Tab-separated table of C-alpha atoms in Angstrom:
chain	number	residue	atom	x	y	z
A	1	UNK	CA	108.037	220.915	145.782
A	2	UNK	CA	111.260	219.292	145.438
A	3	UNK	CA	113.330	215.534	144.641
A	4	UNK	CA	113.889	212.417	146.249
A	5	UNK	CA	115.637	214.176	149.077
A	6	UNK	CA	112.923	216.667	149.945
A	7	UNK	CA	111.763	216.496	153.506
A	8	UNK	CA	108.290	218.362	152.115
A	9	UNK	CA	107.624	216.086	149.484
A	10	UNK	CA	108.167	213.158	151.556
A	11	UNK	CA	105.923	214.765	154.318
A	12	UNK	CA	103.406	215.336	151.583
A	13	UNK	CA	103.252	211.643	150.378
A	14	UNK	CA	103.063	210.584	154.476
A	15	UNK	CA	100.417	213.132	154.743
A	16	UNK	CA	98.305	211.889	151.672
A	17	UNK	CA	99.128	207.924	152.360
A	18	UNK	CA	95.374	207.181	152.095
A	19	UNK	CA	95.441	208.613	148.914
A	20	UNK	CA	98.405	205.396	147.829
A	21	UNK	CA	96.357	202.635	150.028
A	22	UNK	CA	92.992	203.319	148.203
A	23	UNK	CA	95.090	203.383	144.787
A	24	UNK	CA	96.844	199.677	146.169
A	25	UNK	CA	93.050	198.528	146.942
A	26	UNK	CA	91.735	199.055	143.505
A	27	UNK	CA	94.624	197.433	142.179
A	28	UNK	CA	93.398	194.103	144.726
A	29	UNK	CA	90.227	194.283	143.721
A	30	UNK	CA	90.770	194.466	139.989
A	31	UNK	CA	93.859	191.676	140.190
A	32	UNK	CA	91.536	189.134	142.303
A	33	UNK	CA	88.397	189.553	139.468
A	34	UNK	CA	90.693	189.541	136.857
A	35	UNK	CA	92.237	186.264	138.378
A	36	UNK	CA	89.006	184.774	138.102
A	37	UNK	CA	87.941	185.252	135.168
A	38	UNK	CA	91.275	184.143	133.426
A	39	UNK	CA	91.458	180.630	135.603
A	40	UNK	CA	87.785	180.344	134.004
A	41	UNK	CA	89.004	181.067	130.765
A	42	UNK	CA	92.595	179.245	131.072
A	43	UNK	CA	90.656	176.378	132.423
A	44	UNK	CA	88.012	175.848	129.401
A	45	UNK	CA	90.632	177.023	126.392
A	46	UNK	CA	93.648	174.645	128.488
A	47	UNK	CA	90.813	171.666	128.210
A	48	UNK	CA	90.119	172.301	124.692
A	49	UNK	CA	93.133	173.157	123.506
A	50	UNK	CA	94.419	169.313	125.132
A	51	UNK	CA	91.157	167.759	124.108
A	52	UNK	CA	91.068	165.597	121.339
A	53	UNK	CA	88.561	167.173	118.708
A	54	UNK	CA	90.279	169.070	116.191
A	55	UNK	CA	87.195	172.171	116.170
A	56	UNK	CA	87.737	172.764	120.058
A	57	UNK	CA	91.741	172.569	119.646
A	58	UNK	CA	91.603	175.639	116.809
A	59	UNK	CA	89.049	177.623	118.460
A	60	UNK	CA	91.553	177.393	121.366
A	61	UNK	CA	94.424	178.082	118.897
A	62	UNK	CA	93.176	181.261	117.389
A	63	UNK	CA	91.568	182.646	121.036
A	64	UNK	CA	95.719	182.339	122.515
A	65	UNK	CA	97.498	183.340	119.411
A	66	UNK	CA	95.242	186.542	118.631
A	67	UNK	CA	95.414	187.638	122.787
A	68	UNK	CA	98.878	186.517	122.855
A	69	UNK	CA	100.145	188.287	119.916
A	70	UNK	CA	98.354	191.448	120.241
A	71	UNK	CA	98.995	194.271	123.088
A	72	UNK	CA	97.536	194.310	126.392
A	73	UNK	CA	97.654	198.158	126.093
A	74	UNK	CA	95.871	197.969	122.469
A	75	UNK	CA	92.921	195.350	123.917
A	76	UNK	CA	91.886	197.374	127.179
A	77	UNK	CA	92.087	201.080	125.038
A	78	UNK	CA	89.281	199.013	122.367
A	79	UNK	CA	87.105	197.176	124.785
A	80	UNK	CA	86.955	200.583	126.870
A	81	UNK	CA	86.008	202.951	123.484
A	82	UNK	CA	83.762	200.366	122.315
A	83	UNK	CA	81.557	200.044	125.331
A	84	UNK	CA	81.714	203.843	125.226
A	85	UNK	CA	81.147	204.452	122.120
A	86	UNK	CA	78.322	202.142	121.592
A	87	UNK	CA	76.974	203.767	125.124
A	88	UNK	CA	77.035	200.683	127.178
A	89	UNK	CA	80.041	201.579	129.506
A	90	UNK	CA	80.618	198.942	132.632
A	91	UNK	CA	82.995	201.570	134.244
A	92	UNK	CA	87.113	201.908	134.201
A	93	UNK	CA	87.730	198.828	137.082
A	94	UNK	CA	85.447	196.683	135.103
A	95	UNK	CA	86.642	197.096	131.925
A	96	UNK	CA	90.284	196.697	133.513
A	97	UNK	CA	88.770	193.404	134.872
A	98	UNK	CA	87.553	192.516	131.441
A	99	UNK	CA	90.667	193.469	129.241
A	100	UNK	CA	93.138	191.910	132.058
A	101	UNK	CA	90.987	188.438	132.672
A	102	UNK	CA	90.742	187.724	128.813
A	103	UNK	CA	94.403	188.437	128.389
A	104	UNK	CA	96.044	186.168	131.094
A	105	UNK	CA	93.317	183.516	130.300
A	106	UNK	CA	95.264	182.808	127.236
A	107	UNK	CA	98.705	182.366	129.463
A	108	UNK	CA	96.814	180.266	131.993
A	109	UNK	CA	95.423	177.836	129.481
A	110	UNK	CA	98.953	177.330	127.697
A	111	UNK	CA	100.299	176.940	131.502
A	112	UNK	CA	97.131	174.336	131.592
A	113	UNK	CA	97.495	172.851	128.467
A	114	UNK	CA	101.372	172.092	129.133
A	115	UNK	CA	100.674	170.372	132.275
A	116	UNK	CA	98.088	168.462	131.054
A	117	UNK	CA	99.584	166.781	128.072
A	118	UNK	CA	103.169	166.591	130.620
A	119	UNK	CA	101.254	163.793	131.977
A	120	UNK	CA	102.460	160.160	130.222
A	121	UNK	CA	99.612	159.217	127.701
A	122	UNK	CA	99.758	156.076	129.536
A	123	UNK	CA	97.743	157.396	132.362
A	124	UNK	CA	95.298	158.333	129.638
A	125	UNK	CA	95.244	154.876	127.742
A	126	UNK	CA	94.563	153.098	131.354
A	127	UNK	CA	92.072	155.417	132.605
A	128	UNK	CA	90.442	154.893	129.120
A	129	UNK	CA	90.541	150.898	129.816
A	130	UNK	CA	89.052	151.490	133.134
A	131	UNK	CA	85.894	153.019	131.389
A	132	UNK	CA	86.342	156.703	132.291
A	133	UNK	CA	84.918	159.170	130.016
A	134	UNK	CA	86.927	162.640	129.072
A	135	UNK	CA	85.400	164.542	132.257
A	136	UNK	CA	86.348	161.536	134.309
A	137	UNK	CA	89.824	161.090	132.896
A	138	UNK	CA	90.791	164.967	133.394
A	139	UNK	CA	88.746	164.901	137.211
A	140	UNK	CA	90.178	161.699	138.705
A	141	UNK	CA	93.163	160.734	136.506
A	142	UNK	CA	94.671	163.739	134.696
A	143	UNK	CA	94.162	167.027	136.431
A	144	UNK	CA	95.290	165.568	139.959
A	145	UNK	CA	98.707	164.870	138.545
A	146	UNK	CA	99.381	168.058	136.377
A	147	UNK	CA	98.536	170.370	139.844
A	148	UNK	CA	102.191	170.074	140.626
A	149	UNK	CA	103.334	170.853	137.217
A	150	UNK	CA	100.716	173.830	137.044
A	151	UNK	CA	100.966	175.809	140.256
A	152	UNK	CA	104.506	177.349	139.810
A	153	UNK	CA	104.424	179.194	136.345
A	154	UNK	CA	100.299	179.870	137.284
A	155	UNK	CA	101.384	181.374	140.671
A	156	UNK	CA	104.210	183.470	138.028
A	157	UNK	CA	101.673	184.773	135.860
A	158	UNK	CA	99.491	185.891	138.803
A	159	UNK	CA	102.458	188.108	139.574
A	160	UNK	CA	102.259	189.193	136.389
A	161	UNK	CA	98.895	190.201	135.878
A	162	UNK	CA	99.114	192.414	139.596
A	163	UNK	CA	101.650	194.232	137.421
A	164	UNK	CA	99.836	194.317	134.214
A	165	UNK	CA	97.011	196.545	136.003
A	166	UNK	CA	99.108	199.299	135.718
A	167	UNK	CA	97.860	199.258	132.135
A	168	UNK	CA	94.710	200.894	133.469
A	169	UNK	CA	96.654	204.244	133.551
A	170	UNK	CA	95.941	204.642	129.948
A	171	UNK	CA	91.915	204.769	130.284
A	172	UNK	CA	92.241	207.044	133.186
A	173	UNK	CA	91.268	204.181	135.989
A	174	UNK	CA	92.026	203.890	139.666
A	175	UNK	CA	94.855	201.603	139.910
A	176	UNK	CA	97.262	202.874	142.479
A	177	UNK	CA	99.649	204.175	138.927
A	178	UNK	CA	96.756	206.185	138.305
A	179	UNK	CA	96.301	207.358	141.532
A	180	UNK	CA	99.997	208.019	141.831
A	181	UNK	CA	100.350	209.822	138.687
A	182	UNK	CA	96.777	212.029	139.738
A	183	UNK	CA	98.626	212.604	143.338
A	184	UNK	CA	101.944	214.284	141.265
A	185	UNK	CA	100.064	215.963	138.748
A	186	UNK	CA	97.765	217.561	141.654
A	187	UNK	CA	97.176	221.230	142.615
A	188	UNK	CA	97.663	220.463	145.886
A	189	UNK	CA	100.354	217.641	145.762
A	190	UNK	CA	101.986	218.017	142.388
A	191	UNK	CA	105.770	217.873	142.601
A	192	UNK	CA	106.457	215.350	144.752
A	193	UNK	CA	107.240	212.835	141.574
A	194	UNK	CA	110.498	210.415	143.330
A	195	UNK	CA	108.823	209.611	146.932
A	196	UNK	CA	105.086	209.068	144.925
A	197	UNK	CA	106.578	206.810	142.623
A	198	UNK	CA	109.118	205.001	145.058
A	199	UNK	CA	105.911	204.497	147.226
A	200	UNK	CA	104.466	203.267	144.819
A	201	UNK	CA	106.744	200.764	143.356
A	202	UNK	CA	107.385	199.410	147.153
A	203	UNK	CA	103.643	198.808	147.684
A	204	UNK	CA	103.495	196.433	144.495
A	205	UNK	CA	106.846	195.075	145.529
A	206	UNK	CA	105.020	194.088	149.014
A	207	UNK	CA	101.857	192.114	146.953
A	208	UNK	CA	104.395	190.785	144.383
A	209	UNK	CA	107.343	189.724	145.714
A	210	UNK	CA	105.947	186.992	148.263
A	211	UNK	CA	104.361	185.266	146.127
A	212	UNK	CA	107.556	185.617	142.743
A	213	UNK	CA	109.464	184.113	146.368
A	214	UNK	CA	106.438	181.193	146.814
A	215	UNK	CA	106.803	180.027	142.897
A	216	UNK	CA	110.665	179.971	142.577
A	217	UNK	CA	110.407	177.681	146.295
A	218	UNK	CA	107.381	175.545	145.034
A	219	UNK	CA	109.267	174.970	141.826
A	220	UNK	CA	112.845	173.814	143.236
A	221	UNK	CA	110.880	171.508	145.946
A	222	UNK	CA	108.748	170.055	143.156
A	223	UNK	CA	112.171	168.991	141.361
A	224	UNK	CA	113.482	167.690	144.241
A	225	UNK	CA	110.535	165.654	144.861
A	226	UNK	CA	110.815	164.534	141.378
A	227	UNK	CA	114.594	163.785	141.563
A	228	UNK	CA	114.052	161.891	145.464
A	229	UNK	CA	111.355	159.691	143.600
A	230	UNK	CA	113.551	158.951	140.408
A	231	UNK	CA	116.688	157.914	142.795
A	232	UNK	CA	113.918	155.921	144.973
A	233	UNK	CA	113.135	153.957	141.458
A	234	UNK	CA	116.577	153.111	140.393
A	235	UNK	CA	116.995	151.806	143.917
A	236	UNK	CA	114.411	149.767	143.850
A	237	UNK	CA	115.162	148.556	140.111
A	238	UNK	CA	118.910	147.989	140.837
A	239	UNK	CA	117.613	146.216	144.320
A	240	UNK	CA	115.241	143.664	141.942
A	241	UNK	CA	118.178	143.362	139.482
A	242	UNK	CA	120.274	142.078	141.669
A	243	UNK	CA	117.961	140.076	143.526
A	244	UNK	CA	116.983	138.033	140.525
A	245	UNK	CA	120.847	137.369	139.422
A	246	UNK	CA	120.715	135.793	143.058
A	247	UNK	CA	117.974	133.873	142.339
């Protein structure tokens, strides 16, 4: 049909654009279930793994290291030919779901877990003298506190796992890859490979790159809130300092 400079194939891919906004709204759908299910899981492994029982903390342990430390690719290809093999398929978007929620659970609870114990243990030892119990501590005392130190790199792995449903190519789903590589390969639309794939990659640019943009601007105005609020203390310290010598 012809390259990247071939008015037909271009014509073609304008012609079929449905075909690319159906893939992009599978892809949405999958990303935003998927996102659920892995703040659900980041949240109860990020609270165990920061907990203080040493059963909880290795359960959490061997849940991140195994995800973490084993394929995305390899997960999604077994939980789909289990569940088909044992006859008890969910379907290709809800296995992606599945495979993709479990996965990025494991990042979001280390992102949780890090901004949880980033908090000073004295917060912890007062809220403890104050009477709260565990649930209180994290609810009132803890959690409030580690939002600002949580949001960037969670917001970053979001990002990430939009991307990551590409991965759902390899079962045969209908992530907008999959629908891109069906549109190529097609009787009808075959040939047309650069303006598919440019397509394509400028759709999950669109999704993806507002909110890389809203994570690297959260971040640099949390440090500059930090930084205002450390110079505001050494103000106010040097201001005491040198009240008392006058004193």
């Amino acid at each position: 049909m012809g390259g990247l400079f071939s008015a037909d194939a271009w014509e073609t891919v304008w012609r079929y654009r449905s075909t690319f906004l159906h893939g992009l709204g599978n892809t949405v759908q999958l990303a935003v279930f998927a996102l659920l299910l892995s703040l659900m899981l980041g949240i109860l492994f990020g609270l165990m793994s920061a907990g203080g029982k040493k059963a909880l903390r290795a359960a959490a342990r061997i849940y991140v290291e195994f995800i973490q430390n084993t394929p995305l690719l390899l997960q999604m290809c077994f939980l789909y030919y289990a569940l088909a093999f044992s006859g008890n398929s969910i379907g290709i978007l809800r296995t992606g779901m599945i495979a993709l929620g479990v996965y990025h659970g494991a990042y979001m609870s280390e992102v949780i877990r890090a901004g949880i114990q980033a908090v000073p243990k004295g917060q912890t030892e007062a809220a403890q003298s104050q009477g709260f119990g565990y649930i209180g501590r994290m609810y009132y005392i803890i959690l409030p506190q580690s939002i600002k130190i949580i949001l960037p790199p969670m917001v970053n792995q979001v990002v990430n796992l939009i991307k990551n449903t590409s991965c759902l190519y390899i079962v045969g789903g209908a992530d907008l890859i999959s629908v891109t590589y069906s549109f190529v390969t097609g009787a009808n639309t075959g040939g047309a490979y650069a303006p598919a794939y440019i397509v394509s990659g400028i759709l999950f640019f669109i999704v993806c790159f507002p909110l890389s943009t809203l994570a690297s601007v959260w971040e640099i105005s949390l440090k500059k809130r930090d930084a205002q609020a450390n110079k505001a203390a050494v103000a106010g310290a040097a201001a005491g300092a040198e009240e008392g010598m006058v004193q």
